[in-house]
Amino acid sequence: VAASHPYPWQAEISGVIIPGNCVSVARQFLRCSIHQLAPNSVLPQLFLSELDEPQEFLRTLASALADFSELTSHMALQLLLEGINDMENITNGQLTSLLHNLAIYLDCIPLEMSGPTWNAILPQFEMFFRRIPGLISPPCDLISILKIMIAIMKVPGITVVKGILEPFSKLVSMTVQHCKFKLQQLLDICGL
């Protein structure tokens, strides 16, 4: 319901919300539910799950949280990474779902904004990427990881976190040697 457009003109104009209609109520329900359940690790569980329509759900989640001051889409990303970094065991299936969902979510949130938000998120990404080589075994499909790396390289404050380059280089090396990847993604990473 939160992703629907009950009126045809709403599909053409993004960001227009009519107060009190079913879409705004559904988005508010989604915001409040995620906010209330965030201390109980609902975000890591969502992203580790295999979603039916991940593109639509994660786009809706990101847009619902975008203007919610209690839990913005960037704060949700930080809570997700903190929860994932605290987990001891992640199965291959969960990791595949996580990487796929995280790549989609990063496409749905604005990466251009700078400030203290990314300063807290980027070290969490560094910890996450340091863990990944121990969780995957070649041959594998690392297309989602490369998408995430491309998105992170576009963040304005990435130059501050120089330690992230080491896990990136290990993953790129592993990808080139043992895994499937798209050449354009590798060119994008090198260009960024």
Coordinates of N, CA, C and O in Angstrom, one line a residue:
V1 N 0.8 -1.2 0.0 CA 0.0 0.0 0.0 C 0.9 1.3 0.0 O 0.6 2.2 -0.7
A2 N 2.0 1.2 0.8 CA 2.8 2.4 0.9 C 3.5 2.7 -0.5 O 3.9 3.8 -0.7
A3 N 3.7 1.7 -1.3 CA 4.3 1.9 -2.6 C 3.3 2.2 -3.7 O 3.8 2.5 -4.8
S4 N 2.1 2.1 -3.4 CA 1.1 2.3 -4.5 C 0.8 3.8 -4.8 O 1.2 4.7 -4.1
H5 N 0.2 4.0 -5.9 CA -0.2 5.3 -6.4 C -1.7 5.2 -6.7 O -2.1 4.8 -7.8
P6 N -2.6 5.6 -5.8 CA -4.0 5.4 -6.0 C -4.6 6.3 -7.2 O -5.6 6.0 -7.8
Y7 N -3.9 7.4 -7.4 CA -4.3 8.3 -8.5 C -3.2 8.2 -9.6 O -2.0 8.3 -9.3
P8 N -3.6 8.2 -10.9 CA -2.7 8.1 -12.0 C -1.6 9.2 -12.0 O -0.5 9.0 -12.4
W9 N -2.0 10.4 -11.6 CA -1.1 11.6 -11.7 C 0.0 11.5 -10.6 O 1.0 12.1 -10.8
Q10 N -0.2 10.6 -9.6 CA 0.9 10.5 -8.5 C 2.1 9.7 -9.0 O 3.2 9.9 -8.6
A11 N 1.9 8.8 -10.0 CA 3.0 8.1 -10.5 C 3.9 9.0 -11.3 O 5.1 8.7 -11.3
E12 N 3.4 10.0 -11.9 CA 4.2 10.9 -12.7 C 4.9 12.0 -11.8 O 6.0 12.4 -12.2
I13 N 4.4 12.3 -10.7 CA 4.9 13.3 -9.8 C 5.4 12.6 -8.6 O 4.6 12.2 -7.8
S14 N 6.7 12.5 -8.4 CA 7.2 11.9 -7.2 C 7.3 12.8 -6.0 O 7.5 14.0 -6.2
G15 N 7.1 12.3 -4.8 CA 7.2 13.2 -3.7 C 5.9 13.9 -3.2 O 5.9 14.5 -2.2
V16 N 4.8 13.7 -4.0 CA 3.6 14.4 -3.6 C 2.8 13.4 -2.7 O 2.5 12.3 -3.1
I17 N 2.6 13.8 -1.5 CA 1.8 13.0 -0.6 C 0.6 13.7 -0.1 O 0.7 14.9 0.3
I18 N -0.5 13.1 -0.2 CA -1.8 13.7 0.2 C -2.0 13.3 1.7 O -2.1 12.1 2.0
P19 N -2.1 14.2 2.6 CA -2.2 13.9 4.0 C -3.5 13.1 4.2 O -4.6 13.5 3.7
G20 N -3.5 12.0 5.0 CA -4.6 11.3 5.4 C -5.1 10.2 4.4 O -6.0 9.5 4.7
N21 N -4.5 10.1 3.2 CA -4.9 9.0 2.3 C -4.2 7.8 2.7 O -3.3 7.7 3.6
C22 N -4.5 6.7 2.1 CA -4.0 5.3 2.5 C -2.5 5.2 2.3 O -1.8 4.6 3.1
V23 N -1.9 5.9 1.3 CA -0.5 5.8 1.1 C 0.3 6.5 2.2 O 1.2 5.9 2.8
S24 N -0.1 7.7 2.6 CA 0.6 8.4 3.7 C 0.4 7.6 5.0 O 1.3 7.6 5.8
V25 N -0.8 7.0 5.3 CA -1.0 6.3 6.5 C -0.1 5.0 6.5 O 0.5 4.7 7.5
A26 N 0.0 4.3 5.4 CA 0.8 3.1 5.2 C 2.3 3.5 5.4 O 3.0 2.8 6.1
R27 N 2.7 4.6 4.9 CA 4.1 5.0 5.1 C 4.4 5.4 6.5 O 5.5 5.1 7.0
Q28 N 3.5 6.0 7.2 CA 3.7 6.4 8.6 C 3.7 5.1 9.4 O 4.5 5.0 10.3
F29 N 2.9 4.1 9.1 CA 2.9 2.8 9.8 C 4.3 2.2 9.6 O 4.9 1.6 10.6
L30 N 4.8 2.2 8.4 CA 6.1 1.6 8.1 C 7.2 2.3 8.9 O 8.0 1.7 9.5
R31 N 7.2 3.6 8.9 CA 8.1 4.4 9.7 C 8.1 4.1 11.2 O 9.1 3.8 11.8
C32 N 6.9 4.1 11.7 CA 6.8 3.8 13.2 C 7.1 2.4 13.5 O 7.8 2.2 14.6
S33 N 6.8 1.5 12.7 CA 7.1 0.1 13.0 C 8.6 -0.2 12.9 O 9.2 -0.8 13.8
I34 N 9.3 0.4 11.9 CA 10.7 0.2 11.8 C 11.4 0.9 13.0 O 12.3 0.4 13.6
H35 N 10.9 2.1 13.3 CA 11.5 2.9 14.4 C 11.4 2.2 15.8 O 12.3 2.1 16.5
Q36 N 10.2 1.6 16.0 CA 9.9 0.9 17.3 C 10.7 -0.4 17.4 O 11.1 -0.8 18.5
L37 N 10.9 -1.1 16.2 CA 11.5 -2.4 16.3 C 13.0 -2.3 16.0 O 13.7 -3.3 16.1
A38 N 13.6 -1.1 15.7 CA 15.0 -1.0 15.4 C 15.9 -1.4 16.6 O 16.9 -2.1 16.3
P39 N 15.6 -1.2 17.8 CA 16.4 -1.7 18.9 C 16.4 -3.2 19.0 O 17.3 -3.8 19.6
N40 N 15.4 -3.9 18.4 CA 15.3 -5.3 18.4 C 15.9 -5.9 17.1 O 15.6 -7.1 16.8
S41 N 16.8 -5.2 16.4 CA 17.5 -5.7 15.2 C 16.6 -6.1 14.1 O 16.8 -7.0 13.4
V42 N 15.5 -5.3 13.9 CA 14.6 -5.6 12.8 C 15.3 -5.3 11.4 O 15.1 -6.0 10.4
L43 N 16.2 -4.3 11.3 CA 16.8 -4.0 10.1 C 17.8 -5.1 9.6 O 17.7 -5.4 8.4
P44 N 18.7 -5.6 10.4 CA 19.5 -6.7 10.0 C 18.6 -7.9 9.5 O 18.9 -8.5 8.5
Q45 N 17.6 -8.2 10.2 CA 16.7 -9.3 9.9 C 16.0 -9.1 8.6 O 15.9 -10.0 7.8
L46 N 15.6 -7.9 8.3 CA 15.0 -7.5 7.0 C 15.9 -7.7 5.9 O 15.6 -8.3 4.9
F47 N 17.1 -7.2 6.0 CA 18.1 -7.2 4.9 C 18.7 -8.6 4.7 O 19.2 -8.9 3.7
L48 N 18.7 -9.4 5.8 CA 19.2 -10.8 5.6 C 18.2 -11.7 5.0 O 18.5 -12.8 4.6
S49 N 16.9 -11.3 5.0 CA 15.8 -12.1 4.4 C 15.8 -12.0 2.9 O 16.1 -11.0 2.3
E50 N 15.2 -13.0 2.3 CA 15.0 -13.0 0.9 C 13.6 -12.4 0.7 O 12.6 -13.0 1.0
L51 N 13.6 -11.2 0.2 CA 12.3 -10.4 0.0 C 11.7 -10.8 -1.3 O 12.4 -11.1 -2.3
D52 N 10.3 -10.7 -1.4 CA 9.6 -11.1 -2.6 C 9.9 -10.1 -3.7 O 10.2 -10.4 -4.8
E53 N 9.7 -8.8 -3.4 CA 10.0 -7.7 -4.4 C 11.0 -6.7 -3.7 O 10.6 -5.7 -3.3
P54 N 12.2 -7.1 -3.7 CA 13.2 -6.2 -2.9 C 13.3 -4.8 -3.5 O 13.4 -3.9 -2.7
Q55 N 13.3 -4.7 -4.8 CA 13.4 -3.3 -5.4 C 12.3 -2.4 -4.9 O 12.6 -1.3 -4.4
E56 N 11.1 -2.9 -5.0 CA 9.9 -2.0 -4.6 C 9.9 -1.8 -3.1 O 9.7 -0.7 -2.6
F57 N 10.1 -2.8 -2.3 CA 10.0 -2.7 -0.9 C 11.1 -1.8 -0.3 O 10.9 -0.9 0.5
L58 N 12.4 -1.9 -0.8 CA 13.5 -1.1 -0.3 C 13.4 0.3 -0.8 O 13.8 1.2 -0.1
R59 N 12.9 0.5 -2.0 CA 12.7 1.9 -2.5 C 11.6 2.6 -1.6 O 11.7 3.7 -1.2
T60 N 10.5 1.8 -1.3 CA 9.5 2.4 -0.5 C 10.0 2.7 1.0 O 9.7 3.7 1.5
L61 N 10.8 1.8 1.5 CA 11.3 2.0 2.8 C 12.2 3.2 2.9 O 12.1 4.1 3.8
A62 N 13.1 3.3 1.9 CA 14.0 4.5 1.8 C 13.2 5.8 1.7 O 13.5 6.8 2.3
S63 N 12.2 5.8 0.8 CA 11.4 7.1 0.7 C 10.6 7.4 1.9 O 10.4 8.5 2.2
A64 N 10.1 6.3 2.6 CA 9.3 6.6 3.8 C 10.2 7.1 4.9 O 9.7 8.0 5.7
L65 N 11.4 6.7 5.0 CA 12.3 7.2 6.1 C 13.1 8.4 5.7 O 13.7 9.1 6.6
A66 N 13.0 8.9 4.4 CA 13.8 10.0 4.0 C 13.5 11.3 4.7 O 14.4 12.0 5.1
D67 N 12.2 11.5 5.0 CA 11.8 12.7 5.7 C 11.4 12.5 7.2 O 10.7 13.3 7.8
F68 N 11.8 11.4 7.7 CA 11.4 11.0 9.1 C 12.5 11.3 10.0 O 13.6 10.7 10.0
S69 N 12.4 12.3 10.9 CA 13.5 12.8 11.7 C 13.9 11.8 12.7 O 15.1 11.9 13.1
E70 N 13.1 11.0 13.2 CA 13.4 10.0 14.3 C 14.4 8.9 13.8 O 15.2 8.4 14.5
L71 N 14.2 8.5 12.5 CA 15.0 7.5 11.9 C 15.1 7.7 10.4 O 14.2 7.3 9.7
T72 N 16.1 8.4 10.0 CA 16.2 8.7 8.6 C 16.7 7.5 7.8 O 17.2 6.5 8.5
S73 N 16.7 7.5 6.5 CA 17.2 6.4 5.7 C 18.7 6.1 6.0 O 19.1 5.0 5.9
H74 N 19.4 7.2 6.3 CA 20.9 7.0 6.6 C 21.1 6.4 8.0 O 22.0 5.6 8.2
M75 N 20.3 6.8 8.9 CA 20.4 6.3 10.3 C 20.0 4.8 10.2 O 20.6 4.0 11.0
A76 N 19.0 4.4 9.4 CA 18.6 3.0 9.3 C 19.8 2.2 8.7 O 20.1 1.1 9.1
L77 N 20.5 2.8 7.7 CA 21.7 2.1 7.2 C 22.8 1.9 8.3 O 23.4 0.8 8.3
Q78 N 23.0 2.9 9.1 CA 24.0 2.8 10.2 C 23.5 1.7 11.2 O 24.4 0.9 11.6
L79 N 22.3 1.7 11.6 CA 21.8 0.6 12.5 C 21.9 -0.8 11.8 O 22.3 -1.7 12.5
L80 N 21.7 -0.8 10.5 CA 21.8 -2.1 9.8 C 23.2 -2.6 9.9 O 23.5 -3.8 10.3
L81 N 24.2 -1.8 9.6 CA 25.6 -2.2 9.6 C 26.1 -2.5 11.0 O 26.9 -3.4 11.1
E82 N 25.7 -1.7 11.9 CA 26.1 -2.0 13.3 C 25.6 -3.4 13.7 O 26.3 -4.2 14.3
G83 N 24.3 -3.7 13.4 CA 23.7 -5.0 13.7 C 24.4 -6.1 13.0 O 24.7 -7.2 13.6
I84 N 24.7 -5.9 11.7 CA 25.4 -7.0 10.9 C 26.8 -7.2 11.5 O 27.3 -8.3 11.6
N85 N 27.5 -6.1 11.8 CA 28.9 -6.2 12.3 C 28.9 -6.9 13.7 O 30.0 -7.5 14.0
D86 N 27.9 -6.8 14.4 CA 27.8 -7.5 15.7 C 27.4 -9.0 15.6 O 27.6 -9.7 16.6
M87 N 26.9 -9.4 14.5 CA 26.5 -10.8 14.3 C 27.7 -11.7 14.2 O 28.7 -11.3 13.5
E88 N 27.7 -12.8 14.8 CA 28.8 -13.7 14.8 C 28.8 -14.6 13.5 O 29.8 -14.9 12.9
N89 N 27.6 -15.2 13.2 CA 27.5 -16.1 12.1 C 26.5 -15.6 11.1 O 25.4 -15.2 11.4
I90 N 26.9 -15.6 9.8 CA 26.1 -15.3 8.7 C 26.2 -16.4 7.7 O 27.4 -16.7 7.3
T91 N 25.1 -17.0 7.2 CA 25.2 -18.1 6.3 C 25.4 -17.5 4.9 O 25.2 -16.3 4.6
N92 N 25.8 -18.4 3.9 CA 26.0 -17.9 2.5 C 24.7 -17.4 2.0 O 24.8 -16.4 1.2
G93 N 23.6 -18.0 2.2 CA 22.3 -17.6 1.7 C 22.0 -16.2 2.3 O 21.5 -15.3 1.6
Q94 N 22.2 -16.0 3.6 CA 21.9 -14.7 4.2 C 22.8 -13.7 3.7 O 22.4 -12.5 3.4
L95 N 24.1 -14.0 3.4 CA 25.0 -13.0 2.9 C 24.7 -12.6 1.5 O 24.7 -11.4 1.2
T96 N 24.2 -13.5 0.7 CA 23.8 -13.2 -0.7 C 22.6 -12.3 -0.6 O 22.6 -11.3 -1.4
S97 N 21.6 -12.6 0.2 CA 20.4 -11.7 0.3 C 20.8 -10.3 0.9 O 20.3 -9.3 0.4
L98 N 21.7 -10.3 1.9 CA 22.1 -9.1 2.5 C 22.8 -8.2 1.4 O 22.5 -7.0 1.3
L99 N 23.7 -8.7 0.7 CA 24.5 -7.9 -0.3 C 23.5 -7.4 -1.4 O 23.6 -6.3 -1.8
H100 N 22.6 -8.3 -1.9 CA 21.7 -7.9 -2.9 C 20.8 -6.8 -2.4 O 20.6 -5.7 -3.1
N101 N 20.2 -6.9 -1.2 CA 19.3 -5.9 -0.6 C 20.0 -4.6 -0.3 O 19.5 -3.5 -0.5
L102 N 21.3 -4.7 0.2 CA 22.0 -3.5 0.5 C 22.4 -2.8 -0.8 O 22.3 -1.5 -0.8
A103 N 22.7 -3.4 -1.8 CA 23.0 -2.8 -3.1 C 21.8 -2.0 -3.6 O 21.9 -0.9 -4.1
I104 N 20.6 -2.6 -3.5 CA 19.4 -1.9 -3.9 C 19.1 -0.7 -3.0 O 18.8 0.3 -3.5
Y105 N 19.2 -0.9 -1.7 CA 19.0 0.2 -0.8 C 19.9 1.4 -1.0 O 19.4 2.5 -1.0
L106 N 21.2 1.1 -1.3 CA 22.1 2.2 -1.6 C 21.7 3.0 -2.8 O 22.0 4.2 -3.0
D107 N 21.1 2.3 -3.8 CA 20.6 3.0 -5.0 C 19.4 3.9 -4.7 O 19.1 4.8 -5.5
C108 N 18.7 3.6 -3.6 CA 17.5 4.3 -3.3 C 17.7 5.5 -2.3 O 16.8 6.3 -2.2
I109 N 18.9 5.7 -1.7 CA 19.1 6.8 -0.8 C 20.1 7.8 -1.4 O 20.9 7.4 -2.3
P110 N 20.0 9.0 -1.0 CA 20.9 10.0 -1.6 C 22.3 9.8 -1.1 O 22.5 9.8 0.2
L111 N 23.3 9.7 -1.9 CA 24.7 9.5 -1.5 C 25.4 10.8 -1.4 O 26.5 10.9 -0.9
E112 N 24.9 11.9 -2.0 CA 25.6 13.1 -2.2 C 25.7 13.9 -0.9 O 26.5 14.8 -0.8
M113 N 24.8 13.7 0.0 CA 24.8 14.5 1.2 C 26.0 14.2 2.1 O 26.4 13.1 2.3
S114 N 26.6 15.3 2.6 CA 27.8 15.1 3.4 C 27.4 15.5 4.8 O 26.4 15.9 5.1
G115 N 28.4 15.2 5.7 CA 28.1 15.6 7.1 C 28.4 14.4 8.0 O 29.0 13.4 7.7
P116 N 28.0 14.6 9.3 CA 28.3 13.6 10.3 C 27.6 12.3 10.1 O 28.1 11.3 10.6
T117 N 26.6 12.2 9.3 CA 25.9 10.9 9.0 C 26.8 9.9 8.4 O 27.0 8.8 8.8
W118 N 27.5 10.3 7.3 CA 28.4 9.4 6.6 C 29.7 9.1 7.4 O 30.3 8.1 7.3
N119 N 30.0 10.1 8.2 CA 31.2 9.9 9.1 C 31.0 8.7 10.1 O 32.0 8.1 10.5
A120 N 29.8 8.5 10.4 CA 29.5 7.3 11.3 C 29.2 6.1 10.5 O 29.5 5.0 11.0
I121 N 28.8 6.2 9.3 CA 28.4 5.0 8.5 C 29.7 4.4 7.8 O 29.8 3.2 7.8
L122 N 30.6 5.2 7.3 CA 31.7 4.7 6.6 C 32.6 3.7 7.4 O 33.1 2.7 6.9
P123 N 32.9 4.0 8.7 CA 33.7 3.1 9.5 C 33.0 1.7 9.7 O 33.6 0.7 9.7
Q124 N 31.6 1.8 9.7 CA 30.9 0.5 9.8 C 31.0 -0.3 8.5 O 31.1 -1.5 8.5
F125 N 31.0 0.4 7.4 CA 31.2 -0.2 6.1 C 32.6 -0.9 6.0 O 32.8 -1.9 5.5
E126 N 33.6 -0.1 6.6 CA 35.0 -0.7 6.6 C 35.0 -2.0 7.4 O 35.6 -3.0 6.9
M127 N 34.4 -2.0 8.5 CA 34.4 -3.3 9.3 C 33.6 -4.4 8.6 O 34.1 -5.5 8.6
F128 N 32.5 -4.0 7.9 CA 31.8 -5.0 7.2 C 32.6 -5.6 6.0 O 32.6 -6.8 5.8
F129 N 33.3 -4.7 5.3 CA 34.1 -5.2 4.1 C 35.3 -6.0 4.6 O 35.8 -6.9 3.8
R130 N 35.8 -5.8 5.7 CA 36.9 -6.6 6.3 C 36.5 -8.0 6.6 O 37.3 -8.9 6.5
R131 N 35.2 -8.1 6.9 CA 34.6 -9.4 7.3 C 34.3 -10.3 6.0 O 34.3 -11.5 6.1
I132 N 34.0 -9.7 4.9 CA 33.4 -10.4 3.8 C 34.3 -11.4 3.2 O 33.9 -12.5 2.9
P133 N 35.6 -11.2 3.0 CA 36.5 -12.3 2.5 C 36.5 -13.6 3.2 O 36.6 -14.7 2.7
G134 N 36.3 -13.5 4.5 CA 36.2 -14.7 5.3 C 34.8 -15.4 5.2 O 34.7 -16.6 5.6
L135 N 33.8 -14.7 4.7 CA 32.5 -15.3 4.6 C 32.1 -15.9 3.3 O 31.2 -16.7 3.2
I136 N 32.9 -15.5 2.2 CA 32.6 -16.1 0.9 C 33.7 -17.0 0.5 O 34.8 -16.9 0.9
S137 N 33.3 -17.9 -0.4 CA 34.3 -18.8 -1.0 C 34.2 -18.8 -2.5 O 33.1 -19.0 -3.0
P138 N 35.2 -18.6 -3.2 CA 35.2 -18.6 -4.7 C 34.9 -20.0 -5.2 O 35.2 -21.0 -4.5
P139 N 34.4 -20.2 -6.4 CA 33.8 -19.2 -7.3 C 32.5 -18.7 -6.8 O 31.7 -19.4 -6.2
C140 N 32.2 -17.4 -7.0 CA 31.0 -16.8 -6.5 C 30.6 -15.6 -7.4 O 31.4 -15.2 -8.3
D141 N 29.5 -15.0 -7.1 CA 29.0 -13.9 -7.8 C 29.1 -12.7 -6.9 O 28.4 -12.5 -5.9
L142 N 30.0 -11.8 -7.3 CA 30.3 -10.6 -6.4 C 29.7 -9.3 -7.1 O 30.2 -8.2 -6.7
I143 N 28.8 -9.4 -8.0 CA 28.2 -8.2 -8.6 C 27.6 -7.3 -7.6 O 27.8 -6.1 -7.7
S144 N 26.9 -7.8 -6.6 CA 26.3 -6.9 -5.6 C 27.3 -6.2 -4.8 O 27.2 -5.0 -4.4
I145 N 28.4 -6.9 -4.5 CA 29.5 -6.3 -3.7 C 30.1 -5.1 -4.5 O 30.4 -4.1 -4.0
L146 N 30.3 -5.3 -5.8 CA 30.9 -4.3 -6.6 C 29.9 -3.1 -6.7 O 30.4 -1.9 -6.7
K147 N 28.6 -3.4 -6.8 CA 27.6 -2.3 -6.8 C 27.7 -1.4 -5.5 O 27.7 -0.2 -5.5
I148 N 27.9 -2.1 -4.4 CA 28.0 -1.5 -3.1 C 29.3 -0.6 -3.1 O 29.2 0.5 -2.6
M149 N 30.3 -1.2 -3.5 CA 31.6 -0.5 -3.6 C 31.5 0.8 -4.4 O 32.0 1.8 -4.0
I150 N 30.9 0.7 -5.6 CA 30.7 1.8 -6.4 C 29.9 2.9 -5.7 O 30.3 4.1 -5.8
A151 N 28.8 2.5 -5.0 CA 28.0 3.5 -4.3 C 28.8 4.2 -3.2 O 28.7 5.4 -3.0
I152 N 29.6 3.4 -2.5 CA 30.4 4.0 -1.4 C 31.5 4.9 -1.9 O 31.7 5.9 -1.3
M153 N 32.0 4.6 -3.0 CA 33.1 5.5 -3.6 C 32.5 6.8 -4.0 O 33.2 7.8 -4.2
K154 N 31.2 6.9 -4.2 CA 30.5 8.2 -4.6 C 30.2 9.1 -3.4 O 29.8 10.2 -3.6
V155 N 30.3 8.6 -2.2 CA 30.0 9.3 -1.0 C 31.1 10.4 -0.8 O 32.3 10.2 -0.9
P156 N 30.7 11.7 -0.5 CA 31.6 12.8 -0.4 C 32.7 12.6 0.7 O 33.8 13.0 0.5
G157 N 32.4 11.9 1.8 CA 33.4 11.8 2.8 C 34.3 10.6 2.8 O 35.0 10.2 3.7
I158 N 34.3 9.9 1.6 CA 35.1 8.7 1.5 C 36.6 8.9 1.6 O 37.3 8.0 2.1
T159 N 37.1 10.1 1.3 CA 38.5 10.3 1.4 C 39.0 10.3 2.8 O 40.2 10.2 3.1
V160 N 38.1 10.5 3.8 CA 38.5 10.5 5.2 C 38.8 9.1 5.7 O 39.7 8.9 6.5
V161 N 38.1 8.1 5.2 CA 38.2 6.7 5.6 C 39.1 6.0 4.6 O 38.7 5.3 3.7
K162 N 40.4 6.2 4.8 CA 41.4 5.6 3.9 C 41.6 4.1 4.2 O 42.0 3.3 3.3
G163 N 41.2 3.6 5.3 CA 41.3 2.2 5.6 C 40.4 1.3 4.8 O 40.6 0.1 4.8
I164 N 39.4 1.9 4.2 CA 38.4 1.1 3.5 C 39.0 0.6 2.2 O 38.5 -0.4 1.6
L165 N 40.1 1.2 1.7 CA 40.7 0.8 0.4 C 41.3 -0.6 0.5 O 41.4 -1.3 -0.5
E166 N 41.9 -1.0 1.7 CA 42.5 -2.3 1.8 C 41.4 -3.5 1.6 O 41.7 -4.3 0.8
P167 N 40.3 -3.4 2.3 CA 39.3 -4.5 2.0 C 38.8 -4.4 0.6 O 38.5 -5.5 0.0
F168 N 38.6 -3.2 0.1 CA 38.2 -3.1 -1.3 C 39.1 -3.7 -2.3 O 38.7 -4.5 -3.1
S169 N 40.4 -3.5 -2.1 CA 41.4 -4.1 -3.0 C 41.4 -5.6 -2.8 O 41.6 -6.3 -3.8
K170 N 41.3 -6.2 -1.6 CA 41.2 -7.6 -1.5 C 40.0 -8.2 -2.2 O 40.1 -9.2 -2.9
L171 N 38.9 -7.5 -2.1 CA 37.7 -8.0 -2.8 C 37.8 -7.9 -4.3 O 37.3 -8.8 -5.0
V172 N 38.3 -6.8 -4.8 CA 38.5 -6.7 -6.2 C 39.5 -7.7 -6.7 O 39.3 -8.3 -7.8
S173 N 40.6 -8.0 -6.0 CA 41.5 -9.0 -6.4 C 40.9 -10.4 -6.4 O 41.1 -11.2 -7.4
M174 N 40.1 -10.7 -5.4 CA 39.3 -12.0 -5.4 C 38.4 -12.1 -6.5 O 38.2 -13.1 -7.1
T175 N 37.7 -11.0 -6.8 CA 36.7 -11.0 -7.9 C 37.4 -11.2 -9.3 O 36.9 -12.1 -10.0
V176 N 38.5 -10.6 -9.5 CA 39.2 -10.7 -10.8 C 39.7 -12.1 -11.0 O 39.7 -12.7 -12.0
Q177 N 40.2 -12.7 -9.9 CA 40.8 -14.0 -9.9 C 39.9 -15.2 -10.0 O 40.1 -16.2 -10.6
H178 N 38.7 -15.1 -9.2 CA 37.9 -16.3 -9.0 C 36.4 -16.1 -9.3 O 35.7 -17.1 -9.3
C179 N 35.9 -14.9 -9.5 CA 34.5 -14.8 -9.5 C 33.9 -14.1 -10.7 O 34.7 -13.6 -11.5
K180 N 32.6 -14.2 -10.9 CA 31.9 -13.5 -12.0 C 31.8 -12.0 -11.7 O 31.5 -11.7 -10.5
F181 N 32.0 -11.2 -12.7 CA 31.8 -9.8 -12.5 C 31.5 -9.1 -13.9 O 31.7 -9.8 -14.9
K182 N 31.0 -7.9 -13.8 CA 30.8 -7.1 -15.1 C 32.0 -6.2 -15.2 O 32.4 -5.5 -14.3
L183 N 32.6 -6.1 -16.4 CA 33.8 -5.3 -16.6 C 33.4 -3.8 -16.4 O 34.3 -3.1 -15.8
Q184 N 32.2 -3.4 -16.7 CA 31.9 -2.0 -16.5 C 31.9 -1.6 -15.0 O 32.4 -0.5 -14.7
Q185 N 31.6 -2.5 -14.1 CA 31.6 -2.3 -12.7 C 33.1 -2.1 -12.3 O 33.4 -1.2 -11.5
L186 N 34.0 -2.9 -12.8 CA 35.4 -2.8 -12.4 C 36.0 -1.5 -12.9 O 36.7 -0.8 -12.2
L187 N 35.6 -1.1 -14.1 CA 36.0 0.2 -14.7 C 35.5 1.4 -13.9 O 36.2 2.3 -13.6
D188 N 34.2 1.2 -13.4 CA 33.6 2.3 -12.5 C 34.4 2.4 -11.2 O 34.7 3.6 -10.8
I189 N 34.7 1.3 -10.6 CA 35.5 1.4 -9.4 C 36.8 2.0 -9.6 O 37.3 2.9 -8.8
C190 N 37.5 1.6 -10.6 CA 38.8 2.2 -10.9 C 38.7 3.7 -11.2 O 39.6 4.5 -10.8
G191 N 37.7 4.1 -11.9 CA 37.5 5.5 -12.2 C 37.2 6.3 -11.0 O 37.6 7.5 -10.9
L192 N 36.4 5.8 -10.1 CA 36.1 6.5 -8.9 C 37.2 6.6 -7.9 O 37.4 7.5 -7.1

